[in-house]
């Protein structure tokens, strides 16, 4: 007995793959043990699943693929092996991999002919023994022929099998696997591919929405929406790296609004210089603090800097803004 995977695509077995002992991978990568063509909207990973097989059993695990792997009707948990049984169906994208145990055919040597006996070797038969007249063959007639009569031709098959109903432009759709074979036609394939081209990006966004909530991976146009969570509004003077840097620490700044720590942190992000905040000098009036920035006196960022200070300072305080001119903005 040996173990095989029957690779089925569009209802047709395209390959019978003997499963080797040990660990092997299946995916679209060229280094995989079994390479699948990714004709299914990029739903198969470079390394999608891993098989671990011995002489007595075979196990499969999903390698944290984006669209997952099914065995029969069960979705595999990533990095957890599943013991396969004969006739189990592994579903990857538009492929079905059927696990089978097959008999190994062994060549049987033909029996040796028996040795001739003495009686058989003693007297060879006559070359052309004469037959009686009544047993002589009749001479051939004109109507006789040594060739067998021709059989009538088979009727033409006007309807090819459903598995042959595919388009010539390599258009495929994952949705086709949910329809019976009678609908596996070029028109239905193109129609479903049109719907999938609209719905697939929506499915991808839902499956990967956590990337939108991370300041390091969110699209640039999504950053103002994240800043709105913290009551922050970006203007054109904020560069994209500054916006991402602020959002990555905004959860730490937000609880400390009204403190020197929060004000110093956001000013450092916006101006890209280290500010100095003094609220203990004797020359300062009551409830007044001084902010010093190593920027030129006529910096174009002054209005925005004052807006930030007004938003993050204690409401009852006033301040002095001093530019020391040590560094250009």
PDB file of C-alpha atoms in Angstrom:
ATOM      1  CA  UNK A   1       0.000   0.000   0.000  1.00  0.00           C
ATOM      2  CA  UNK A   2       1.170   3.520  -0.779  1.00  0.00           C
ATOM      3  CA  UNK A   3      -0.293   6.967  -0.153  1.00  0.00           C
ATOM      4  CA  UNK A   4      -1.290   9.366  -2.926  1.00  0.00           C
ATOM      5  CA  UNK A   5      -2.926  12.754  -3.385  1.00  0.00           C
ATOM      6  CA  UNK A   6      -5.256  13.057  -6.361  1.00  0.00           C
ATOM      7  CA  UNK A   7      -5.128  16.709  -7.450  1.00  0.00           C
ATOM      8  CA  UNK A   8      -8.540  17.795  -8.781  1.00  0.00           C
ATOM      9  CA  UNK A   9      -9.045  21.143 -10.532  1.00  0.00           C
ATOM     10  CA  UNK A  10     -12.335  22.162 -12.145  1.00  0.00           C
ATOM     11  CA  UNK A  11     -13.743  18.694 -11.559  1.00  0.00           C
ATOM     12  CA  UNK A  12     -10.897  16.881 -13.344  1.00  0.00           C
ATOM     13  CA  UNK A  13      -7.979  14.916 -11.882  1.00  0.00           C
ATOM     14  CA  UNK A  14      -4.899  16.706 -13.194  1.00  0.00           C
ATOM     15  CA  UNK A  15      -2.239  14.802 -11.232  1.00  0.00           C
ATOM     16  CA  UNK A  16      -1.756  11.764  -8.994  1.00  0.00           C
ATOM     17  CA  UNK A  17       1.066  12.620  -6.604  1.00  0.00           C
ATOM     18  CA  UNK A  18       2.769   9.872  -4.523  1.00  0.00           C
ATOM     19  CA  UNK A  19       3.274  11.221  -1.000  1.00  0.00           C
ATOM     20  CA  UNK A  20       6.867  10.786   0.235  1.00  0.00           C
ATOM     21  CA  UNK A  21       7.702   9.840   3.807  1.00  0.00           C
ATOM     22  CA  UNK A  22       8.678  12.684   6.124  1.00  0.00           C
ATOM     23  CA  UNK A  23       7.710  16.345   5.822  1.00  0.00           C
ATOM     24  CA  UNK A  24       6.662  17.914   2.525  1.00  0.00           C
ATOM     25  CA  UNK A  25       5.042  21.234   1.597  1.00  0.00           C
ATOM     26  CA  UNK A  26       2.365  22.150  -0.926  1.00  0.00           C
ATOM     27  CA  UNK A  27       1.851  25.637  -2.384  1.00  0.00           C
ATOM     28  CA  UNK A  28       2.720  27.876  -5.305  1.00  0.00           C
ATOM     29  CA  UNK A  29       6.387  28.320  -4.414  1.00  0.00           C
ATOM     30  CA  UNK A  30       8.954  26.635  -6.617  1.00  0.00           C
ATOM     31  CA  UNK A  31      10.606  25.059  -3.550  1.00  0.00           C
ATOM     32  CA  UNK A  32       7.450  23.155  -2.533  1.00  0.00           C
ATOM     33  CA  UNK A  33       7.268  19.383  -2.868  1.00  0.00           C
ATOM     34  CA  UNK A  34       3.998  19.741  -4.805  1.00  0.00           C
ATOM     35  CA  UNK A  35       3.655  22.993  -6.769  1.00  0.00           C
ATOM     36  CA  UNK A  36       0.141  24.243  -7.584  1.00  0.00           C
ATOM     37  CA  UNK A  37      -0.576  26.848 -10.235  1.00  0.00           C
ATOM     38  CA  UNK A  38      -2.063  29.943  -8.610  1.00  0.00           C
ATOM     39  CA  UNK A  39      -4.856  30.590 -11.128  1.00  0.00           C
ATOM     40  CA  UNK A  40      -7.364  31.397  -8.380  1.00  0.00           C
ATOM     41  CA  UNK A  41      -7.125  35.137  -7.538  1.00  0.00           C
ATOM     42  CA  UNK A  42      -3.938  34.679  -5.476  1.00  0.00           C
ATOM     43  CA  UNK A  43      -5.673  32.593  -2.775  1.00  0.00           C
ATOM     44  CA  UNK A  44      -2.888  29.987  -2.485  1.00  0.00           C
ATOM     45  CA  UNK A  45       0.233  30.870  -0.484  1.00  0.00           C
ATOM     46  CA  UNK A  46       3.825  30.118  -1.500  1.00  0.00           C
ATOM     47  CA  UNK A  47       3.805  27.462   1.256  1.00  0.00           C
ATOM     48  CA  UNK A  48       0.145  26.758   2.037  1.00  0.00           C
ATOM     49  CA  UNK A  49       0.107  23.391   3.856  1.00  0.00           C
ATOM     50  CA  UNK A  50       2.587  20.851   5.206  1.00  0.00           C
ATOM     51  CA  UNK A  51       2.267  17.056   5.172  1.00  0.00           C
ATOM     52  CA  UNK A  52       3.941  14.751   7.704  1.00  0.00           C
ATOM     53  CA  UNK A  53       3.707  11.147   6.578  1.00  0.00           C
ATOM     54  CA  UNK A  54       4.938   7.778   7.798  1.00  0.00           C
ATOM     55  CA  UNK A  55       4.328   4.268   6.553  1.00  0.00           C
ATOM     56  CA  UNK A  56       1.108   4.024   8.592  1.00  0.00           C
ATOM     57  CA  UNK A  57      -0.474   7.494   8.544  1.00  0.00           C
ATOM     58  CA  UNK A  58      -0.328  11.002   7.109  1.00  0.00           C
ATOM     59  CA  UNK A  59      -1.028  14.334   8.834  1.00  0.00           C
ATOM     60  CA  UNK A  60      -1.664  17.800   7.390  1.00  0.00           C
ATOM     61  CA  UNK A  61      -1.363  21.288   8.885  1.00  0.00           C
ATOM     62  CA  UNK A  62      -2.178  24.765   7.579  1.00  0.00           C
ATOM     63  CA  UNK A  63       0.839  27.132   7.534  1.00  0.00           C
ATOM     64  CA  UNK A  64      -1.148  30.215   8.671  1.00  0.00           C
ATOM     65  CA  UNK A  65      -2.445  30.893   5.155  1.00  0.00           C
ATOM     66  CA  UNK A  66      -4.605  33.939   4.486  1.00  0.00           C
ATOM     67  CA  UNK A  67      -7.639  32.054   3.152  1.00  0.00           C
ATOM     68  CA  UNK A  68      -7.187  28.910   5.257  1.00  0.00           C
ATOM     69  CA  UNK A  69      -7.457  25.214   4.433  1.00  0.00           C
ATOM     70  CA  UNK A  70     -10.429  22.859   4.695  1.00  0.00           C
ATOM     71  CA  UNK A  71     -10.461  19.101   5.217  1.00  0.00           C
ATOM     72  CA  UNK A  72     -13.897  17.910   4.116  1.00  0.00           C
ATOM     73  CA  UNK A  73     -16.116  20.572   5.768  1.00  0.00           C
ATOM     74  CA  UNK A  74     -13.780  21.435   8.679  1.00  0.00           C
ATOM     75  CA  UNK A  75     -11.496  24.486   8.641  1.00  0.00           C
ATOM     76  CA  UNK A  76      -7.990  23.635   9.861  1.00  0.00           C
ATOM     77  CA  UNK A  77      -6.466  25.561  12.737  1.00  0.00           C
ATOM     78  CA  UNK A  78      -3.102  27.042  11.777  1.00  0.00           C
ATOM     79  CA  UNK A  79      -0.022  25.021  12.825  1.00  0.00           C
ATOM     80  CA  UNK A  80      -2.090  22.098  14.199  1.00  0.00           C
ATOM     81  CA  UNK A  81      -1.733  18.713  12.516  1.00  0.00           C
ATOM     82  CA  UNK A  82      -4.848  16.843  11.344  1.00  0.00           C
ATOM     83  CA  UNK A  83      -4.708  13.049  10.813  1.00  0.00           C
ATOM     84  CA  UNK A  84      -5.932  12.186   7.319  1.00  0.00           C
ATOM     85  CA  UNK A  85      -8.167   9.239   6.538  1.00  0.00           C
ATOM     86  CA  UNK A  86      -8.689   7.621   3.131  1.00  0.00           C
ATOM     87  CA  UNK A  87     -10.968   9.652   0.821  1.00  0.00           C
ATOM     88  CA  UNK A  88     -10.488  12.867   2.871  1.00  0.00           C
ATOM     89  CA  UNK A  89     -10.662  15.984   0.664  1.00  0.00           C
ATOM     90  CA  UNK A  90      -8.229  18.862   1.301  1.00  0.00           C
ATOM     91  CA  UNK A  91      -9.551  22.118  -0.187  1.00  0.00           C
ATOM     92  CA  UNK A  92      -7.016  24.812  -1.163  1.00  0.00           C
ATOM     93  CA  UNK A  93      -8.372  27.639  -3.268  1.00  0.00           C
ATOM     94  CA  UNK A  94      -9.841  26.071  -6.391  1.00  0.00           C
ATOM     95  CA  UNK A  95      -8.034  22.752  -5.857  1.00  0.00           C
ATOM     96  CA  UNK A  96      -9.239  19.583  -4.149  1.00  0.00           C
ATOM     97  CA  UNK A  97      -6.563  17.149  -2.954  1.00  0.00           C
ATOM     98  CA  UNK A  98      -8.082  13.705  -2.341  1.00  0.00           C
ATOM     99  CA  UNK A  99      -6.079  11.492   0.033  1.00  0.00           C
ATOM    100  CA  UNK A 100      -6.029   7.820  -1.029  1.00  0.00           C
ATOM    101  CA  UNK A 101      -4.354   4.532  -0.152  1.00  0.00           C
ATOM    102  CA  UNK A 102      -3.515   2.595  -3.337  1.00  0.00           C
ATOM    103  CA  UNK A 103      -2.345  -0.940  -3.951  1.00  0.00           C
ATOM    104  CA  UNK A 104       1.224  -1.325  -5.164  1.00  0.00           C
ATOM    105  CA  UNK A 105       1.279  -3.660  -8.135  1.00  0.00           C
ATOM    106  CA  UNK A 106       4.133  -6.196  -8.097  1.00  0.00           C
ATOM    107  CA  UNK A 107       5.368  -7.819 -11.265  1.00  0.00           C
ATOM    108  CA  UNK A 108       4.567 -11.558 -11.440  1.00  0.00           C
ATOM    109  CA  UNK A 109       7.010 -13.665 -13.448  1.00  0.00           C
ATOM    110  CA  UNK A 110       5.293 -15.915 -16.012  1.00  0.00           C
ATOM    111  CA  UNK A 111       5.425 -19.665 -15.276  1.00  0.00           C
ATOM    112  CA  UNK A 112       8.202 -21.553 -17.022  1.00  0.00           C
ATOM    113  CA  UNK A 113       7.017 -23.916 -19.761  1.00  0.00           C
ATOM    114  CA  UNK A 114       7.038 -27.618 -18.836  1.00  0.00           C
ATOM    115  CA  UNK A 115       9.932 -29.703 -20.107  1.00  0.00           C
ATOM    116  CA  UNK A 116       9.032 -31.898 -23.076  1.00  0.00           C
ATOM    117  CA  UNK A 117       8.620 -35.610 -22.383  1.00  0.00           C
ATOM    118  CA  UNK A 118      10.454 -38.387 -24.203  1.00  0.00           C
ATOM    119  CA  UNK A 119       7.351 -39.253 -26.166  1.00  0.00           C
ATOM    120  CA  UNK A 120       6.992 -35.685 -27.415  1.00  0.00           C
ATOM    121  CA  UNK A 121      10.618 -35.457 -28.575  1.00  0.00           C
ATOM    122  CA  UNK A 122      10.800 -38.889 -30.150  1.00  0.00           C
ATOM    123  CA  UNK A 123       8.708 -38.462 -33.243  1.00  0.00           C
ATOM    124  CA  UNK A 124       8.216 -35.018 -34.822  1.00  0.00           C
ATOM    125  CA  UNK A 125       4.883 -34.565 -36.599  1.00  0.00           C
ATOM    126  CA  UNK A 126       4.624 -34.764 -40.374  1.00  0.00           C
ATOM    127  CA  UNK A 127       5.164 -31.514 -42.189  1.00  0.00           C
ATOM    128  CA  UNK A 128       1.974 -31.397 -44.253  1.00  0.00           C
ATOM    129  CA  UNK A 129      -0.286 -34.336 -43.570  1.00  0.00           C
ATOM    130  CA  UNK A 130      -2.776 -35.037 -46.315  1.00  0.00           C
ATOM    131  CA  UNK A 131      -6.414 -34.428 -45.397  1.00  0.00           C
ATOM    132  CA  UNK A 132      -9.325 -36.492 -46.659  1.00  0.00           C
ATOM    133  CA  UNK A 133     -11.254 -35.016 -49.572  1.00  0.00           C
ATOM    134  CA  UNK A 134     -14.274 -34.241 -47.445  1.00  0.00           C
ATOM    135  CA  UNK A 135     -12.041 -32.205 -45.081  1.00  0.00           C
ATOM    136  CA  UNK A 136     -10.250 -30.214 -47.796  1.00  0.00           C
ATOM    137  CA  UNK A 137     -10.920 -26.408 -47.470  1.00  0.00           C
ATOM    138  CA  UNK A 138     -13.152 -24.841 -50.094  1.00  0.00           C
ATOM    139  CA  UNK A 139     -11.552 -22.443 -52.572  1.00  0.00           C
ATOM    140  CA  UNK A 140     -12.143 -18.760 -51.791  1.00  0.00           C
ATOM    141  CA  UNK A 141     -14.982 -17.039 -53.599  1.00  0.00           C
ATOM    142  CA  UNK A 142     -15.178 -13.445 -54.823  1.00  0.00           C
ATOM    143  CA  UNK A 143     -17.465 -12.459 -51.942  1.00  0.00           C
ATOM    144  CA  UNK A 144     -15.090 -13.737 -49.267  1.00  0.00           C
ATOM    145  CA  UNK A 145     -12.559 -11.390 -47.663  1.00  0.00           C
ATOM    146  CA  UNK A 146      -9.804 -12.057 -45.191  1.00  0.00           C
ATOM    147  CA  UNK A 147     -10.417  -8.671 -43.453  1.00  0.00           C
ATOM    148  CA  UNK A 148     -13.231  -8.373 -40.882  1.00  0.00           C
ATOM    149  CA  UNK A 149     -16.182  -6.178 -41.853  1.00  0.00           C
ATOM    150  CA  UNK A 150     -15.986  -2.557 -40.800  1.00  0.00           C
ATOM    151  CA  UNK A 151     -18.057  -1.606 -37.724  1.00  0.00           C
ATOM    152  CA  UNK A 152     -20.405   1.367 -38.056  1.00  0.00           C
ATOM    153  CA  UNK A 153     -18.933   4.649 -36.752  1.00  0.00           C
ATOM    154  CA  UNK A 154     -19.919   5.823 -33.301  1.00  0.00           C
ATOM    155  CA  UNK A 155     -22.404   8.699 -33.181  1.00  0.00           C
ATOM    156  CA  UNK A 156     -20.738  12.088 -32.617  1.00  0.00           C
ATOM    157  CA  UNK A 157     -20.671  13.472 -29.086  1.00  0.00           C
ATOM    158  CA  UNK A 158     -22.084  16.981 -29.322  1.00  0.00           C
ATOM    159  CA  UNK A 159     -21.744  17.671 -25.582  1.00  0.00           C
ATOM    160  CA  UNK A 160     -18.230  17.332 -24.107  1.00  0.00           C
ATOM    161  CA  UNK A 161     -17.871  16.490 -20.398  1.00  0.00           C
ATOM    162  CA  UNK A 162     -18.455  19.310 -17.938  1.00  0.00           C
ATOM    163  CA  UNK A 163     -14.792  19.322 -16.925  1.00  0.00           C
ATOM    164  CA  UNK A 164     -13.916  20.482 -20.454  1.00  0.00           C
ATOM    165  CA  UNK A 165     -16.157  23.532 -20.198  1.00  0.00           C
ATOM    166  CA  UNK A 166     -13.577  26.140 -19.418  1.00  0.00           C
ATOM    167  CA  UNK A 167     -12.626  29.394 -21.030  1.00  0.00           C
ATOM    168  CA  UNK A 168      -9.595  29.814 -23.215  1.00  0.00           C
ATOM    169  CA  UNK A 169      -8.451  33.029 -21.499  1.00  0.00           C
ATOM    170  CA  UNK A 170      -7.438  31.403 -18.169  1.00  0.00           C
ATOM    171  CA  UNK A 171     -10.211  33.164 -16.231  1.00  0.00           C
ATOM    172  CA  UNK A 172     -11.065  31.350 -12.993  1.00  0.00           C
ATOM    173  CA  UNK A 173     -13.343  31.993 -10.033  1.00  0.00           C
ATOM    174  CA  UNK A 174     -13.428  30.500  -6.547  1.00  0.00           C
ATOM    175  CA  UNK A 175     -17.206  30.694  -6.612  1.00  0.00           C
ATOM    176  CA  UNK A 176     -17.427  28.076  -9.374  1.00  0.00           C
ATOM    177  CA  UNK A 177     -16.616  25.275  -6.909  1.00  0.00           C
ATOM    178  CA  UNK A 178     -19.944  25.865  -5.153  1.00  0.00           C
ATOM    179  CA  UNK A 179     -21.990  25.180  -8.307  1.00  0.00           C
ATOM    180  CA  UNK A 180     -22.821  21.778  -9.836  1.00  0.00           C
ATOM    181  CA  UNK A 181     -20.939  20.684 -12.914  1.00  0.00           C
ATOM    182  CA  UNK A 182     -23.697  21.678 -15.328  1.00  0.00           C
ATOM    183  CA  UNK A 183     -22.846  25.333 -14.652  1.00  0.00           C
ATOM    184  CA  UNK A 184     -19.107  24.942 -15.326  1.00  0.00           C
ATOM    185  CA  UNK A 185     -19.274  26.841 -18.605  1.00  0.00           C
ATOM    186  CA  UNK A 186     -17.153  29.709 -19.967  1.00  0.00           C
ATOM    187  CA  UNK A 187     -20.014  32.206 -19.589  1.00  0.00           C
ATOM    188  CA  UNK A 188     -20.709  31.340 -15.935  1.00  0.00           C
ATOM    189  CA  UNK A 189     -16.967  31.379 -15.182  1.00  0.00           C
ATOM    190  CA  UNK A 190     -16.561  34.887 -16.599  1.00  0.00           C
ATOM    191  CA  UNK A 191     -19.747  36.065 -14.881  1.00  0.00           C
ATOM    192  CA  UNK A 192     -18.606  34.797 -11.461  1.00  0.00           C
ATOM    193  CA  UNK A 193     -15.107  36.220 -12.004  1.00  0.00           C
ATOM    194  CA  UNK A 194     -16.720  39.627 -12.599  1.00  0.00           C
ATOM    195  CA  UNK A 195     -18.574  39.399  -9.272  1.00  0.00           C
ATOM    196  CA  UNK A 196     -15.480  38.135  -7.479  1.00  0.00           C
ATOM    197  CA  UNK A 197     -13.384  41.028  -8.786  1.00  0.00           C
ATOM    198  CA  UNK A 198     -15.770  43.341  -6.906  1.00  0.00           C
ATOM    199  CA  UNK A 199     -16.221  41.265  -3.744  1.00  0.00           C
ATOM    200  CA  UNK A 200     -12.671  39.903  -3.298  1.00  0.00           C
ATOM    201  CA  UNK A 201     -11.148  43.276  -2.232  1.00  0.00           C
ATOM    202  CA  UNK A 202     -13.965  43.689   0.293  1.00  0.00           C
ATOM    203  CA  UNK A 203     -13.294  40.216   1.691  1.00  0.00           C
ATOM    204  CA  UNK A 204      -9.571  41.008   1.880  1.00  0.00           C
ATOM    205  CA  UNK A 205     -10.221  44.276   3.751  1.00  0.00           C
ATOM    206  CA  UNK A 206     -12.421  42.494   6.288  1.00  0.00           C
ATOM    207  CA  UNK A 207      -9.923  39.668   6.772  1.00  0.00           C
ATOM    208  CA  UNK A 208      -7.022  42.110   7.246  1.00  0.00           C
ATOM    209  CA  UNK A 209      -8.736  45.022   8.996  1.00  0.00           C
ATOM    210  CA  UNK A 210      -6.202  44.824  11.827  1.00  0.00           C
ATOM    211  CA  UNK A 211      -3.638  46.294   9.406  1.00  0.00           C
ATOM    212  CA  UNK A 212      -5.779  49.434   9.163  1.00  0.00           C
ATOM    213  CA  UNK A 213      -5.672  49.881  12.945  1.00  0.00           C
ATOM    214  CA  UNK A 214      -1.867  49.745  13.169  1.00  0.00           C
ATOM    215  CA  UNK A 215      -0.233  53.184  12.618  1.00  0.00           C
ATOM    216  CA  UNK A 216       2.754  51.504  10.955  1.00  0.00           C
ATOM    217  CA  UNK A 217       0.698  49.628   8.307  1.00  0.00           C
ATOM    218  CA  UNK A 218      -2.464  51.719   7.882  1.00  0.00           C
ATOM    219  CA  UNK A 219      -2.902  53.505   4.522  1.00  0.00           C
ATOM    220  CA  UNK A 220      -1.961  57.182   4.590  1.00  0.00           C
ATOM    221  CA  UNK A 221      -5.529  58.295   3.907  1.00  0.00           C
ATOM    222  CA  UNK A 222      -6.681  56.334   6.984  1.00  0.00           C
ATOM    223  CA  UNK A 223      -4.380  58.133   9.452  1.00  0.00           C
ATOM    224  CA  UNK A 224      -6.648  61.195  10.021  1.00  0.00           C
ATOM    225  CA  UNK A 225      -9.467  58.840  11.020  1.00  0.00           C
ATOM    226  CA  UNK A 226      -7.210  57.174  13.608  1.00  0.00           C
ATOM    227  CA  UNK A 227      -6.123  60.602  14.901  1.00  0.00           C
ATOM    228  CA  UNK A 228      -9.780  61.498  15.403  1.00  0.00           C
ATOM    229  CA  UNK A 229      -9.916  58.861  18.158  1.00  0.00           C
ATOM    230  CA  UNK A 230      -7.561  61.066  20.191  1.00  0.00           C
ATOM    231  CA  UNK A 231      -9.168  64.396  19.285  1.00  0.00           C
ATOM    232  CA  UNK A 232      -6.247  65.292  17.025  1.00  0.00           C
ATOM    233  CA  UNK A 233      -6.535  66.990  13.637  1.00  0.00           C
ATOM    234  CA  UNK A 234      -3.597  66.923  11.226  1.00  0.00           C
ATOM    235  CA  UNK A 235      -2.967  69.862   8.915  1.00  0.00           C
ATOM    236  CA  UNK A 236      -0.713  69.956   5.858  1.00  0.00           C
ATOM    237  CA  UNK A 237       2.354  70.781   7.962  1.00  0.00           C
ATOM    238  CA  UNK A 238       2.309  67.247   9.423  1.00  0.00           C
ATOM    239  CA  UNK A 239       4.322  64.839   7.283  1.00  0.00           C
ATOM    240  CA  UNK A 240       3.276  61.207   6.983  1.00  0.00           C
ATOM    241  CA  UNK A 241       6.173  59.902   9.170  1.00  0.00           C
ATOM    242  CA  UNK A 242       5.264  62.472  11.850  1.00  0.00           C
ATOM    243  CA  UNK A 243       1.622  61.371  11.760  1.00  0.00           C
ATOM    244  CA  UNK A 244       2.558  57.709  12.155  1.00  0.00           C
ATOM    245  CA  UNK A 245       5.012  58.540  14.964  1.00  0.00           C
ATOM    246  CA  UNK A 246       2.337  60.501  16.843  1.00  0.00           C
ATOM    247  CA  UNK A 247      -0.298  57.763  16.459  1.00  0.00           C
ATOM    248  CA  UNK A 248       2.136  55.122  17.720  1.00  0.00           C
ATOM    249  CA  UNK A 249       2.461  56.961  21.085  1.00  0.00           C
ATOM    250  CA  UNK A 250      -0.915  58.724  21.205  1.00  0.00           C
ATOM    251  CA  UNK A 251      -2.277  56.141  23.658  1.00  0.00           C
ATOM    252  CA  UNK A 252       0.481  57.203  26.085  1.00  0.00           C
ATOM    253  CA  UNK A 253       0.065  60.954  25.489  1.00  0.00           C
ATOM    254  CA  UNK A 254      -3.726  61.012  25.800  1.00  0.00           C
ATOM    255  CA  UNK A 255      -3.948  60.156  29.546  1.00  0.00           C
ATOM    256  CA  UNK A 256      -1.240  62.776  30.290  1.00  0.00           C
ATOM    257  CA  UNK A 257      -2.810  65.789  28.557  1.00  0.00           C
ATOM    258  CA  UNK A 258      -2.141  68.869  30.692  1.00  0.00           C
ATOM    259  CA  UNK A 259       1.281  67.693  31.863  1.00  0.00           C
ATOM    260  CA  UNK A 260       4.757  68.762  30.792  1.00  0.00           C
ATOM    261  CA  UNK A 261       5.527  65.167  29.722  1.00  0.00           C
ATOM    262  CA  UNK A 262       2.723  65.048  27.139  1.00  0.00           C
ATOM    263  CA  UNK A 263       3.413  68.562  25.839  1.00  0.00           C
ATOM    264  CA  UNK A 264       7.140  67.890  25.468  1.00  0.00           C
ATOM    265  CA  UNK A 265       6.500  64.602  23.627  1.00  0.00           C
ATOM    266  CA  UNK A 266       4.118  66.020  21.023  1.00  0.00           C
ATOM    267  CA  UNK A 267       6.283  69.121  20.430  1.00  0.00           C
ATOM    268  CA  UNK A 268       9.313  66.873  19.855  1.00  0.00           C
ATOM    269  CA  UNK A 269       7.361  64.835  17.284  1.00  0.00           C
ATOM    270  CA  UNK A 270       6.058  67.895  15.440  1.00  0.00           C
ATOM    271  CA  UNK A 271       9.221  70.045  15.429  1.00  0.00           C
ATOM    272  CA  UNK A 272      11.757  67.181  15.331  1.00  0.00           C
ATOM    273  CA  UNK A 273      13.802  69.029  17.985  1.00  0.00           C
ATOM    274  CA  UNK A 274      13.976  68.613  21.760  1.00  0.00           C
ATOM    275  CA  UNK A 275      11.966  71.298  23.613  1.00  0.00           C
ATOM    276  CA  UNK A 276      12.660  72.592  27.112  1.00  0.00           C
ATOM    277  CA  UNK A 277       9.738  73.346  29.458  1.00  0.00           C
ATOM    278  CA  UNK A 278      10.415  75.443  32.557  1.00  0.00           C
ATOM    279  CA  UNK A 279       7.704  76.032  35.158  1.00  0.00           C
ATOM    280  CA  UNK A 280       9.863  76.531  38.287  1.00  0.00           C
ATOM    281  CA  UNK A 281      12.004  79.625  37.600  1.00  0.00           C
ATOM    282  CA  UNK A 282      11.571  82.535  39.998  1.00  0.00           C
ATOM    283  CA  UNK A 283      11.219  85.068  37.175  1.00  0.00           C
ATOM    284  CA  UNK A 284       8.034  83.397  35.883  1.00  0.00           C
ATOM    285  CA  UNK A 285       4.649  84.828  36.900  1.00  0.00           C
ATOM    286  CA  UNK A 286       2.194  82.602  38.735  1.00  0.00           C
ATOM    287  CA  UNK A 287       0.625  79.796  36.631  1.00  0.00           C
ATOM    288  CA  UNK A 288       3.031  80.530  33.786  1.00  0.00           C
ATOM    289  CA  UNK A 289       5.569  78.251  32.134  1.00  0.00           C
ATOM    290  CA  UNK A 290       8.192  78.814  29.475  1.00  0.00           C
ATOM    291  CA  UNK A 291       8.684  76.678  26.334  1.00  0.00           C
ATOM    292  CA  UNK A 292      12.075  76.949  24.641  1.00  0.00           C
ATOM    293  CA  UNK A 293      12.690  75.473  21.178  1.00  0.00           C
ATOM    294  CA  UNK A 294      16.018  75.516  19.274  1.00  0.00           C
ATOM    295  CA  UNK A 295      14.365  76.997  16.157  1.00  0.00           C
ATOM    296  CA  UNK A 296      14.878  80.338  14.345  1.00  0.00           C
ATOM    297  CA  UNK A 297      12.817  83.317  15.503  1.00  0.00           C
ATOM    298  CA  UNK A 298      10.827  83.573  12.281  1.00  0.00           C
ATOM    299  CA  UNK A 299       9.969  79.906  11.924  1.00  0.00           C
ATOM    300  CA  UNK A 300       6.888  79.250   9.746  1.00  0.00           C
ATOM    301  CA  UNK A 301       5.717  76.680  12.292  1.00  0.00           C
ATOM    302  CA  UNK A 302       5.047  79.205  15.060  1.00  0.00           C
ATOM    303  CA  UNK A 303       1.261  79.332  14.603  1.00  0.00           C
ATOM    304  CA  UNK A 304       0.952  75.550  14.575  1.00  0.00           C
ATOM    305  CA  UNK A 305       3.238  75.245  17.614  1.00  0.00           C
ATOM    306  CA  UNK A 306       1.059  77.670  19.573  1.00  0.00           C
ATOM    307  CA  UNK A 307      -2.071  75.697  18.592  1.00  0.00           C
ATOM    308  CA  UNK A 308      -0.489  72.507  19.944  1.00  0.00           C
ATOM    309  CA  UNK A 309       0.552  74.192  23.199  1.00  0.00           C
ATOM    310  CA  UNK A 310      -2.953  75.647  23.668  1.00  0.00           C
ATOM    311  CA  UNK A 311      -4.487  72.195  23.135  1.00  0.00           C
ATOM    312  CA  UNK A 312      -2.171  70.293  25.508  1.00  0.00           C
ATOM    313  CA  UNK A 313      -1.429  72.793  28.324  1.00  0.00           C
ATOM    314  CA  UNK A 314      -3.454  73.052  31.542  1.00  0.00           C
ATOM    315  CA  UNK A 315      -6.469  75.290  30.960  1.00  0.00           C
ATOM    316  CA  UNK A 316      -5.650  77.711  33.821  1.00  0.00           C
ATOM    317  CA  UNK A 317      -2.051  78.418  32.768  1.00  0.00           C
ATOM    318  CA  UNK A 318      -0.330  80.789  30.379  1.00  0.00           C
ATOM    319  CA  UNK A 319       3.031  80.366  28.689  1.00  0.00           C
ATOM    320  CA  UNK A 320       5.974  82.067  27.063  1.00  0.00           C
ATOM    321  CA  UNK A 321       7.259  80.690  23.752  1.00  0.00           C
ATOM    322  CA  UNK A 322      10.966  81.317  23.146  1.00  0.00           C
ATOM    323  CA  UNK A 323      12.909  80.368  20.009  1.00  0.00           C
ATOM    324  CA  UNK A 324      16.619  80.125  20.773  1.00  0.00           C
ATOM    325  CA  UNK A 325      17.657  80.016  17.100  1.00  0.00           C
ATOM    326  CA  UNK A 326      20.122  77.144  17.629  1.00  0.00           C
ATOM    327  CA  UNK A 327      18.737  74.968  14.815  1.00  0.00           C
ATOM    328  CA  UNK A 328      16.888  75.590  11.557  1.00  0.00           C
ATOM    329  CA  UNK A 329      13.359  74.225  11.236  1.00  0.00           C
TER     330      UNK A 329
END
